[in-house]
Coordinates of C-alpha atoms and ligand atoms in Angstrom, one line a residue:
M1 CA 0.0 -0.1 -0.3
K2 CA 3.3 2.6 1.2
D3 CA 4.9 1.1 -1.8
W4 CA 2.1 2.8 -4.4
I5 CA 1.3 6.2 -2.6
F6 CA 4.4 7.1 -2.6
S7 CA 5.7 5.8 -5.4
T8 CA 7.4 7.9 -8.0
D9 CA 7.5 5.1 -11.1
H10 CA 5.6 6.0 -13.7
K11 CA 4.5 2.5 -14.6
R12 CA 2.8 2.7 -11.1
I13 CA 1.6 6.2 -11.5
G14 CA 0.3 5.1 -14.7
I15 CA -1.8 2.1 -13.1
L16 CA -3.2 4.4 -10.6
Y17 CA -4.8 7.1 -13.5
L18 CA -6.3 3.6 -14.9
V19 CA -7.7 2.5 -11.7
G20 CA -8.6 6.2 -10.9
S21 CA -10.6 6.5 -14.3
I22 CA -11.8 3.4 -14.4
A23 CA -13.7 4.2 -11.6
A24 CA -14.8 7.5 -12.6
F25 CA -16.3 5.1 -16.3
A26 CA -18.5 2.9 -14.1
V27 CA -20.3 5.8 -11.8
A28 CA -21.0 7.9 -14.7
G29 CA -22.1 4.8 -16.4
I30 CA -24.2 4.4 -14.1
M31 CA -25.2 7.8 -14.7
A32 CA -25.8 7.4 -18.3
L33 CA -27.7 3.8 -17.6
L34 CA -30.1 5.9 -14.8
I35 CA -30.9 8.5 -18.0
R36 CA -31.9 6.1 -20.3
L37 CA -34.1 4.4 -17.7
E38 CA -35.6 7.9 -17.0
Q39 CA -36.6 8.7 -20.7
S40 CA -37.0 4.8 -21.6
G41 CA -41.0 6.5 -21.3
L42 CA -42.9 9.5 -21.0
G43 CA -43.8 10.9 -18.1
P44 CA -41.4 10.3 -15.4
T45 CA -40.1 7.2 -14.6
I46 CA -37.8 6.6 -12.0
T47 CA -38.1 10.0 -10.3
S48 CA -40.3 12.2 -10.7
D49 CA -37.5 15.5 -9.6
A50 CA -35.9 16.9 -12.7
T51 CA -32.9 18.3 -10.5
N52 CA -32.0 14.6 -10.1
Y53 CA -32.0 14.6 -13.8
N54 CA -29.6 17.3 -14.0
V55 CA -27.7 16.3 -11.5
W56 CA -27.3 12.6 -13.4
L57 CA -26.3 14.3 -16.7
Y58 CA -23.9 16.7 -15.0
F59 CA -21.7 13.6 -13.2
H60 CA -22.1 12.0 -16.3
G61 CA -20.6 14.1 -18.7
A62 CA -18.1 16.3 -16.6
A63 CA -17.1 12.6 -15.4
M64 CA -16.8 11.1 -18.7
I65 CA -14.6 14.2 -19.9
L66 CA -12.2 15.1 -16.8
A67 CA -12.0 12.1 -15.0
F68 CA -12.3 9.3 -17.6
L69 CA -11.3 10.2 -20.9
I70 CA -8.4 12.5 -20.2
P71 CA -7.1 10.9 -17.6
G72 CA -7.1 7.7 -19.3
L73 CA -5.6 8.7 -22.3
T74 CA -3.3 11.4 -21.6
G75 CA -2.9 9.7 -17.5
F76 CA -2.8 6.5 -17.9
L77 CA -0.6 5.1 -21.2
A78 CA 1.0 8.7 -21.4
N79 CA 2.6 7.7 -18.4
Y80 CA 2.4 3.9 -18.4
L81 CA 4.3 4.0 -22.4
I82 CA 5.7 7.2 -22.8
P83 CA 8.9 6.3 -20.8
I84 CA 9.5 2.9 -22.4
M85 CA 8.6 3.8 -26.1
I86 CA 11.5 6.7 -26.0
G87 CA 14.0 4.2 -23.7
A88 CA 13.7 6.7 -20.1
H89 CA 14.1 5.0 -16.9
D90 CA 10.9 7.4 -15.9
V91 CA 9.9 10.8 -16.2
A92 CA 11.7 13.8 -16.0
F93 CA 10.0 14.5 -13.0
P94 CA 8.7 11.8 -11.0
R95 CA 7.6 13.8 -7.6
I96 CA 6.0 15.8 -9.8
N97 CA 4.2 12.9 -11.5
S98 CA 3.1 11.7 -8.5
F99 CA 1.9 14.7 -6.8
S100 CA -0.6 14.9 -10.5
V101 CA -1.9 11.5 -9.7
W102 CA -3.1 12.7 -6.2
L103 CA -4.4 15.5 -7.7
F104 CA -6.7 13.5 -10.0
W105 CA -7.6 11.5 -7.5
F106 CA -8.6 14.2 -4.8
A107 CA -10.8 15.5 -7.8
I108 CA -12.9 12.0 -8.4
V109 CA -13.1 12.0 -4.6
L110 CA -14.8 15.4 -4.5
A111 CA -16.6 14.9 -7.7
L112 CA -18.0 11.5 -5.3
L113 CA -19.0 14.0 -2.8
T114 CA -21.9 15.1 -5.8
F115 CA -23.7 12.4 -4.2
V116 CA -23.8 12.7 -0.8
I117 CA -24.2 16.4 -0.3
P118 CA -27.6 17.5 0.4
D119 CA -27.3 20.6 -2.7
P120 CA -25.6 18.6 -5.7
P121 CA -24.0 20.8 -8.2
D122 CA -27.0 20.3 -11.6
V123 CA -24.9 22.5 -14.0
M124 CA -23.8 19.6 -17.2
W125 CA -20.3 19.2 -17.5
T126 CA -20.2 23.2 -19.2
G127 CA -21.1 24.8 -16.6
Y128 CA -22.7 28.0 -18.0
P129 CA -24.4 30.8 -16.5
P130 CA -27.1 32.2 -16.4
Y131 CA -28.2 28.8 -14.4
S132 CA -24.7 27.7 -13.1
V133 CA -24.2 30.9 -11.2
Q134 CA -28.6 30.8 -9.8
T135 CA -29.3 27.6 -9.3
A136 CA -29.6 26.3 -6.3
G137 CA -26.6 23.4 -6.3
N138 CA -23.8 24.0 -5.3
T139 CA -21.6 24.9 -7.8
S140 CA -18.1 25.4 -6.4
F141 CA -17.8 21.4 -6.3
Y142 CA -17.7 21.8 -10.0
V143 CA -15.9 24.8 -10.4
F144 CA -13.2 23.1 -7.9
T145 CA -13.1 19.6 -9.6
V146 CA -12.3 21.4 -12.8
H147 CA -9.4 23.2 -10.8
L148 CA -7.8 20.4 -9.7
M149 CA -8.2 18.3 -12.4
G150 CA -6.8 21.1 -15.1
F151 CA -3.8 21.8 -12.3
S152 CA -2.8 17.8 -12.6
S153 CA -3.0 18.4 -16.3
I154 CA -1.2 21.2 -16.5
L155 CA 1.8 19.8 -14.4
G156 CA 1.9 16.6 -16.5
A157 CA 1.9 18.3 -19.4
V158 CA 5.3 19.8 -18.4
N159 CA 6.6 16.3 -17.4
F160 CA 6.1 15.1 -20.3
L161 CA 6.8 17.6 -22.7
C162 CA 10.5 17.5 -20.8
T163 CA 10.5 14.0 -20.9
V164 CA 9.5 13.6 -24.7
I165 CA 12.4 16.4 -25.5
Y166 CA 15.6 15.6 -23.1
M167 CA 15.1 12.4 -21.8
R168 CA 14.6 10.2 -25.5
A169 CA 17.8 7.2 -25.5
P170 CA 20.5 7.9 -27.2
G171 CA 20.1 7.8 -31.3
L172 CA 16.5 8.4 -30.6
G173 CA 15.7 11.0 -33.9
W174 CA 12.3 13.0 -33.8
N175 CA 11.1 11.3 -36.7
Q176 CA 11.5 7.7 -35.2
L177 CA 9.1 8.2 -32.1
N178 CA 6.3 6.1 -31.8
I179 CA 3.1 7.6 -33.3
F180 CA 1.7 7.6 -29.9
V181 CA 4.6 9.7 -28.2
W182 CA 3.9 12.3 -30.7
T183 CA -0.2 12.2 -30.6
V184 CA 0.4 12.8 -26.8
L185 CA 2.7 15.9 -26.9
G186 CA 0.0 17.5 -29.3
A187 CA -2.4 17.3 -26.6
F188 CA -0.2 18.4 -24.1
V189 CA 0.5 21.5 -26.0
L190 CA -3.3 21.7 -26.1
Q191 CA -4.1 21.2 -22.6
L192 CA -0.8 23.5 -21.7
I193 CA -1.9 26.5 -24.0
F194 CA -6.0 26.6 -23.1
I195 CA -6.4 25.2 -19.8
P196 CA -5.9 28.1 -18.4
V197 CA -8.8 29.8 -20.2
L198 CA -10.8 27.2 -18.3
A199 CA -9.8 27.2 -15.0
A200 CA -10.3 31.4 -15.7
A201 CA -13.5 31.2 -16.5
V202 CA -14.8 28.8 -13.8
T203 CA -13.4 30.9 -11.3
L204 CA -15.4 33.7 -12.1
V205 CA -18.4 31.8 -12.2
L206 CA -17.3 31.0 -8.6
F207 CA -17.1 34.6 -7.8
D208 CA -20.1 35.3 -9.2
K209 CA -22.2 33.2 -7.4
Y210 CA -20.6 33.5 -4.3
F211 CA -18.7 37.1 -4.0
G212 CA -21.8 38.8 -5.9
T213 CA -19.3 40.0 -9.3
A214 CA -21.1 40.3 -12.3
F215 CA -18.8 39.0 -14.8
F216 CA -21.4 37.3 -16.6
A217 CA -24.7 39.2 -15.6
P218 CA -26.2 41.2 -17.7
A219 CA -28.2 43.3 -16.6
Q220 CA -25.3 44.6 -14.5
G221 CA -22.8 45.0 -17.1
G222 CA -21.8 41.5 -17.3
D223 CA -21.3 39.6 -20.7
V224 CA -23.0 36.3 -20.2
L225 CA -21.5 35.0 -23.6
L226 CA -18.1 35.6 -22.3
Y227 CA -18.6 32.2 -20.6
Q228 CA -19.5 30.6 -23.7
N229 CA -16.5 32.0 -25.2
L230 CA -13.8 31.0 -22.8
F231 CA -15.4 27.6 -21.8
W232 CA -15.0 26.4 -25.9
F233 CA -11.6 28.2 -26.1
Y234 CA -11.1 25.3 -23.9
S235 CA -13.0 22.9 -24.8
H236 CA -13.1 22.6 -28.2
P237 CA -9.7 22.0 -28.2
A238 CA -10.2 19.8 -25.4
V239 CA -11.6 17.3 -28.0
Y240 CA -8.6 16.9 -29.5
V241 CA -6.7 16.4 -26.4
I242 CA -9.0 13.5 -26.6
L243 CA -9.0 12.6 -30.4
L244 CA -5.2 12.6 -30.9
P245 CA -4.0 10.2 -28.5
A246 CA -6.6 8.1 -29.4
I247 CA -5.8 7.8 -32.7
G248 CA -1.8 7.9 -31.3
T249 CA -3.2 4.3 -29.3
I250 CA -5.5 3.0 -32.5
L251 CA -2.4 3.6 -34.5
E252 CA 0.1 1.6 -32.6
I253 CA -2.2 -1.3 -32.8
L254 CA -3.2 -1.2 -36.6
S255 CA 0.4 -1.0 -37.6
T256 CA 1.4 -4.1 -34.8
M257 CA -1.5 -6.1 -35.7
S258 CA -1.2 -5.8 -39.8
R259 CA 2.7 -5.8 -39.8
N260 CA 2.8 -2.5 -41.2
P261 CA 4.8 0.4 -41.0
I262 CA 2.4 4.0 -40.0
F263 CA 1.6 4.6 -43.9
N264 CA 2.9 8.4 -44.4
Y265 CA 4.3 8.6 -41.1
K266 CA 5.8 12.2 -41.5
T267 CA 2.4 13.8 -43.4
C268 CA 0.3 11.8 -40.1
V269 CA 3.3 13.6 -37.1
Y270 CA 3.7 16.8 -39.2
G271 CA 0.2 17.2 -41.0
G272 CA -2.2 15.1 -39.1
V273 CA -0.9 15.9 -35.8
W274 CA 0.3 19.2 -35.4
G275 CA -2.3 20.7 -38.6
T276 CA -4.9 19.7 -35.8
V277 CA -2.6 21.5 -33.1
V278 CA -2.9 24.5 -34.8
L279 CA -6.4 24.6 -36.7
G280 CA -8.4 23.0 -33.3
S281 CA -7.4 26.4 -31.4
D282 CA -8.7 28.5 -33.9
V283 CA -13.2 26.5 -34.3
W284 CA -14.4 26.7 -30.7
A285 CA -17.1 29.7 -31.6
H286 CA -18.9 26.7 -33.8
H287 CA -20.3 26.0 -29.9
L288 CA -21.8 29.5 -30.5
Y289 CA -23.4 29.8 -33.9
V290 CA -26.9 30.2 -32.4
S291 CA -26.3 33.0 -29.8
G292 CA -26.8 35.7 -31.7
L293 CA -22.9 36.0 -33.2
V294 CA -21.7 38.7 -35.5
D295 CA -21.7 36.7 -39.3
W296 CA -18.1 37.5 -39.9
L297 CA -17.1 35.5 -37.0
R298 CA -20.0 32.9 -37.7
I299 CA -18.4 32.8 -41.6
G300 CA -15.0 32.3 -40.4
M301 CA -15.4 30.0 -38.0
M302 CA -17.7 27.9 -40.5
M303 CA -14.4 27.8 -42.7
T304 CA -11.6 26.7 -39.9
T305 CA -14.2 23.9 -39.4
I306 CA -15.0 22.7 -42.0
I307 CA -10.8 23.2 -43.0
I308 CA -10.0 21.3 -39.9
S309 CA -11.0 18.0 -41.9
I310 CA -8.5 18.1 -43.6
P311 CA -6.2 17.5 -40.7
V312 CA -8.1 14.8 -39.3
G313 CA -8.7 13.1 -42.8
L314 CA -4.7 12.6 -42.6
L315 CA -5.3 11.0 -39.6
V316 CA -7.3 8.7 -41.1
L317 CA -5.9 8.2 -44.7
T318 CA -3.1 7.1 -42.4
M319 CA -5.4 4.8 -40.2
V320 CA -6.5 3.2 -43.9
G321 CA -3.1 3.3 -45.5
T322 CA -1.6 1.2 -42.1
L323 CA -4.0 -1.5 -43.0
Y324 CA -3.6 -1.8 -46.6
K325 CA -2.2 -5.5 -47.5
G326 CA -1.7 -5.7 -43.9
S327 CA -1.4 -9.4 -42.9
I328 CA -3.8 -9.0 -40.0
Q329 CA -4.4 -10.4 -37.1
Y330 CA -8.2 -10.4 -35.7
N331 CA -7.7 -10.2 -32.2
T332 CA -9.4 -8.5 -28.7
P333 CA -8.0 -5.2 -29.3
M334 CA -7.5 -4.9 -33.7
L335 CA -11.6 -5.7 -32.9
Y336 CA -11.9 -2.2 -31.0
A337 CA -9.0 -0.9 -33.3
A338 CA -10.8 -1.7 -36.8
S339 CA -13.8 -0.6 -35.0
E340 CA -12.7 2.8 -35.0
L341 CA -12.3 3.3 -38.7
F342 CA -16.4 3.1 -38.4
L343 CA -16.4 5.3 -35.5
I344 CA -14.4 8.4 -36.7
L345 CA -16.9 7.9 -40.3
A346 CA -20.0 7.8 -38.3
G347 CA -18.5 11.0 -35.8
G348 CA -16.5 13.2 -38.2
L349 CA -19.9 12.8 -41.2
T350 CA -21.8 13.9 -38.6
G351 CA -19.7 16.7 -37.9
I352 CA -19.9 18.3 -41.2
P353 CA -23.3 19.0 -41.4
L354 CA -23.2 20.5 -37.7
S355 CA -19.9 23.5 -39.1
M356 CA -22.5 24.2 -41.6
T357 CA -24.1 27.1 -39.8
S358 CA -27.1 27.4 -41.8
M359 CA -28.3 23.1 -41.2
T360 CA -27.2 23.9 -37.5
L361 CA -30.2 25.9 -37.3
H362 CA -32.0 22.7 -37.2
L363 CA -29.9 20.4 -35.7
S364 CA -28.1 22.7 -33.1
E365 CA -29.1 21.5 -29.2
T366 CA -30.9 18.3 -30.4
Y367 CA -29.8 14.7 -30.0
F368 CA -28.2 15.1 -33.7
V369 CA -25.3 16.9 -31.5
M370 CA -25.7 14.4 -28.2
A371 CA -25.1 11.7 -31.2
H372 CA -22.5 12.7 -33.0
F373 CA -20.0 13.7 -30.0
H374 CA -20.8 10.3 -28.3
Y375 CA -19.9 8.6 -31.7
I376 CA -16.5 10.2 -32.6
M377 CA -16.3 11.6 -28.6
G378 CA -17.8 9.1 -26.4
I379 CA -17.4 6.0 -28.1
M380 CA -14.5 6.3 -30.2
A381 CA -12.3 7.3 -27.5
T382 CA -13.8 4.9 -25.0
F383 CA -12.7 2.0 -27.4
A384 CA -9.1 3.9 -28.1
V385 CA -8.8 3.4 -24.1
F386 CA -10.1 -0.5 -23.5
A387 CA -8.0 -0.9 -27.2
G388 CA -5.2 0.0 -25.1
V389 CA -5.6 -1.8 -22.0
Y390 CA -5.8 -5.0 -24.1
F391 CA -2.5 -4.6 -26.4
W392 CA -0.7 -3.6 -23.6
F393 CA -2.3 -6.0 -21.2
P394 CA 0.3 -8.7 -21.2
L395 CA 3.5 -5.8 -21.2
M396 CA 1.7 -4.5 -18.0
T397 CA 0.6 -7.6 -16.0
G398 CA 3.0 -10.2 -17.4
R399 CA -0.4 -12.0 -18.2
M400 CA -2.9 -12.6 -21.3
Y401 CA -6.2 -12.1 -21.1
N402 CA -9.3 -14.9 -22.2
E403 CA -9.8 -14.0 -26.2
T404 CA -12.6 -15.4 -26.0
L405 CA -14.3 -13.5 -23.0
G406 CA -12.7 -10.2 -24.4
K407 CA -14.5 -10.5 -28.1
L408 CA -17.7 -11.0 -26.6
G409 CA -17.2 -8.0 -24.1
F410 CA -16.4 -6.0 -27.8
L411 CA -19.0 -7.5 -30.0
L412 CA -22.0 -6.2 -26.9
N413 CA -20.2 -3.1 -26.9
F414 CA -20.1 -2.7 -29.9
I415 CA -24.2 -3.7 -31.0
G416 CA -24.9 -1.8 -27.7
V417 CA -23.2 2.0 -28.4
N418 CA -25.0 1.8 -32.1
V419 CA -28.3 0.3 -30.5
T420 CA -28.1 3.2 -28.6
F421 CA -27.0 6.1 -30.6
A422 CA -28.5 5.2 -34.2
P423 CA -32.2 5.8 -32.6
L424 CA -31.1 8.8 -30.8
M425 CA -29.3 10.4 -33.6
W426 CA -32.7 9.8 -35.8
I427 CA -35.2 10.9 -33.9
G428 CA -32.6 14.6 -33.2
V429 CA -32.6 15.1 -36.7
E430 CA -36.8 15.0 -36.4
G431 CA -36.6 17.8 -33.5
M432 CA -35.7 16.2 -30.4
P433 CA -34.2 18.8 -28.2
R434 CA -31.1 17.4 -26.0
R435 CA -31.2 17.7 -21.9
Y436 CA -35.0 17.5 -21.5
F437 CA -35.9 15.9 -18.6
D438 CA -39.4 14.8 -19.9
Y439 CA -40.3 14.7 -23.6
A440 CA -44.5 15.0 -23.0
M441 CA -44.4 17.0 -26.2
F442 CA -42.9 14.8 -28.3
P443 CA -44.7 10.9 -28.2
Q444 CA -43.7 10.2 -30.8
F445 CA -40.1 9.4 -29.7
E446 CA -41.0 6.8 -27.1
G447 CA -40.3 4.0 -29.1
A448 CA -36.7 5.1 -30.2
M449 CA -36.1 6.3 -26.7
K450 CA -37.1 2.2 -25.7
I451 CA -34.9 1.3 -28.1
A452 CA -31.6 3.2 -27.0
T453 CA -32.1 2.0 -23.5
V454 CA -32.1 -1.8 -24.5
G455 CA -28.7 -0.3 -26.2
A456 CA -27.8 0.8 -22.8
L457 CA -28.7 -1.9 -20.8
I458 CA -26.8 -3.8 -23.7
I459 CA -23.5 -1.8 -23.4
A460 CA -24.0 -2.4 -19.6
L461 CA -23.3 -6.2 -19.9
G462 CA -20.5 -5.3 -22.3
M463 CA -18.9 -2.8 -19.9
A464 CA -18.9 -5.8 -17.5
I465 CA -17.9 -8.8 -19.1
T466 CA -14.7 -6.8 -20.2
I467 CA -14.3 -5.4 -16.4
I468 CA -14.3 -9.2 -15.7
T469 CA -12.2 -9.9 -18.5
W470 CA -9.3 -7.5 -17.4
I471 CA -9.4 -8.8 -13.4
H472 CA -9.4 -12.5 -14.6
G473 CA -7.1 -12.1 -16.9
A474 CA -4.4 -10.6 -14.6
I475 CA -5.2 -12.4 -12.0
A476 CA -5.6 -16.0 -13.3
G477 CA -4.5 -15.2 -16.9
E478 CA -2.0 -17.3 -18.4
K479 CA 1.6 -16.2 -18.4
A480 CA 2.2 -14.0 -21.5
P481 CA 5.1 -14.9 -24.3
H482 CA 7.6 -12.7 -24.8
N483 CA 6.5 -9.8 -27.2
P484 CA 2.5 -11.7 -28.2
W485 CA 2.4 -9.9 -30.6
G486 CA 5.5 -9.4 -32.6
S487 CA 6.9 -5.8 -32.2
K488 CA 9.2 -3.7 -32.8
S489 CA 8.8 -1.1 -30.1
L490 CA 10.9 -0.3 -27.1
E491 CA 8.6 -1.4 -25.1
W492 CA 8.3 -5.3 -25.8
T493 CA 11.2 -5.5 -27.6
H494 CA 13.7 -4.7 -24.5
T495 CA 11.7 -4.8 -20.9
V496 CA 10.5 -8.1 -18.9
Y497 CA 7.1 -8.1 -18.6
P498 CA 5.8 -6.2 -16.2
P499 CA 9.2 -4.0 -16.6
G500 CA 10.6 -3.4 -13.5
A501 CA 12.5 -0.4 -11.8
G502 CA 14.0 1.9 -14.1
N503 CA 12.5 -0.5 -17.8
F504 CA 15.2 -1.9 -19.1
P505 CA 17.2 -4.5 -18.0
T506 CA 20.3 -2.4 -19.9
P507 CA 19.3 1.0 -21.3
P508 CA 18.7 1.0 -25.0
T509 CA 20.5 2.7 -27.5
V510 CA 18.7 3.8 -31.4
S511 CA 20.7 3.4 -34.2
A512 CA 20.0 5.2 -37.3
D513 CA 17.8 2.8 -39.4
W514 CA 16.0 1.3 -35.9
S515 CA 11.9 2.5 -36.5
P516 CA 9.5 1.3 -33.9
Y517 CA 7.7 0.0 -37.3
N518 CA 10.3 -2.1 -38.9
Y519 CA 7.9 -4.4 -39.8
G520 CA 8.9 -7.1 -42.9
K521 CA 12.3 -4.8 -43.7
H522 CA 15.4 -6.9 -42.5
T523 CA 17.7 -3.7 -40.7
A524 CA 17.9 -5.2 -37.0
H525 CA 16.2 -2.8 -34.8
T526 CA 20.1 -3.6 -33.2
I527 CA 21.0 -1.5 -29.5
Ligands
HEM601 C1 -13.6 17.0 -38.3 C2 -15.0 16.3 -37.9 C3 -15.9 17.4 -36.6 C4 -16.3 18.6 -36.9 C5 -16.9 19.3 -38.0 C6 -17.1 19.1 -35.7 C7 -18.4 19.7 -35.8 C8 -19.1 20.3 -34.5 C9 -19.9 21.1 -34.3 C10 -20.4 22.2 -35.1 C11 -20.3 21.2 -33.0 C12 -22.0 21.8 -32.2 C13 -22.6 21.6 -33.3 C14 -24.2 22.6 -32.1 O1 -23.8 22.6 -30.9 O2 -24.8 22.9 -32.7 C15 -20.3 20.0 -32.3 C16 -20.4 19.5 -31.2 C17 -19.8 18.6 -30.8 N1 -18.6 18.2 -30.9 FE1 -18.1 17.9 -32.8 N2 -16.7 17.7 -35.3 C18 -15.9 17.2 -35.5 C19 -15.5 16.3 -34.9 C20 -15.1 16.3 -33.5 C21 -14.7 16.0 -32.4 C22 -13.2 14.5 -32.8 C23 -14.7 15.4 -31.1 C24 -13.9 14.6 -30.0 C25 -13.2 13.8 -30.3 C26 -16.2 16.1 -31.4 C27 -16.4 16.7 -29.8 C28 -18.1 17.4 -29.8 C29 -18.7 17.9 -28.5 C30 -18.7 17.0 -27.3 C31 -19.4 18.7 -29.0 C32 -20.5 19.3 -28.3 C33 -20.8 19.4 -26.9 C34 -21.9 20.1 -26.5 O3 -22.2 20.7 -26.6 O4 -22.3 19.4 -25.2 N3 -16.3 16.7 -32.0 N4 -19.1 19.6 -33.7
CU602 CU1 -16.1 21.9 -31.4

């Protein structure tokens, strides 16, 4: 126990992030089930108090994004893998790393207090004023959770940028880095620049609610839209904080399982990853299309939003190219990774009508938006975390998971998410507004809501099987053979499983022709 609490080993810290984020995922998932059960019929079903419903929505959204996806990708996967992938013995600042993970755990505890305090926050994940200022709910819990998570992530960003810049193995050049490392660098640059803006915005809400200031109160000279601008100035880039490492994870798997190098590596890195980082900073107002925004800004942001499909398209092209003519192994991590092509298309293509200022007049604030971001962010990124856990499972535990159980969980999850979100997307186009507690004025949508609820139950079963598969594998799985997937990357070729203190029995040195994707070529990846 003490070994874990005071550990500065990046692998243990990574596992602590994993446990915390999966716990948050489980509770936020239960909230999702409650939301779907509430909507399974017209009128109140499992609660008659709309505030309960708002609290579930708040916890579900805020926890999924702040406590599961961002820490799952940039906390767990980045921590566990990046030092090993670059041939380092640990991160640049191990104690700060330990401090970050405990900040994250404090934030989780703070978020969970939602369920015990008498006036829980009910402000969605967005915390928009004037509601967040006027509500009887305790908005300060939302604000402090954002502060803690944000601070933890900023420390992580500084740590990992320094680690990759200064601690690469001798000989390891920038263009030999794993693609996952690049995507995490992109994500951390975004976090470093934009988190302070979100932190400032929520702090001003705190002042307005508890100290009587009027930053967002128009009657006293404030500006309510200022908050929305500040919030999305961070939170649009935040979707790339999630998208980039998710795609990085998937690319590692696609490459290894199809025995192909990353297709178009340099275009993917400099065009795809960094193009997304640069353009992603300049599209936030597409979340404010229906707020009465001035025309020049609305049209401008429509252009940038459409243009960002180019770098995102490059990333998807790399995924397809990496599979092309591969000799593919269809195991559980690969099933998750391959399904991402469909999920990214479903989520990305639905973004295009939303980016058109004309079409969004109809679609904004409907279930269509909700289905869009669940396909691209909810499901795609969640599947990436799952794919990552399965792929690196032998490395992390020294054991194999059960392939049949893993595949069964995948199948249920994949069927479940589509049974849930396809009907919701459809009723969104038909005009079903998001965030309504009851939909008495739209009785025609009850059938679709019921189907979606069945979908959510299928997902719950799939998730339960997935978590059982992991626990079973970690405790009773067969011993993992050396390099079970035949990868060329340092974390597999130069370590024992699980890697011990300092990661490598002998610290690796890399030659100029080494690549983590040297499949098919006979160049030795010598040390
Ligand atoms: C290139 C493709 C994409 C385009 C063109 C696009 C476009 C849009 C637009 C215009 C909206 C605002 C809709 C409205 O509120 O009326 C939106 C909402 C959203 N998108 Fe995307 N998007 C894309 C990709 C992504 C990605 C990759 C993610 C996350 C990984 C994402 C996550 C979200 C979220 C979370 C929201 C709604 C947030 C909320 O209101 O609560 N989108 N998207
Ligand atoms: Cu956006």
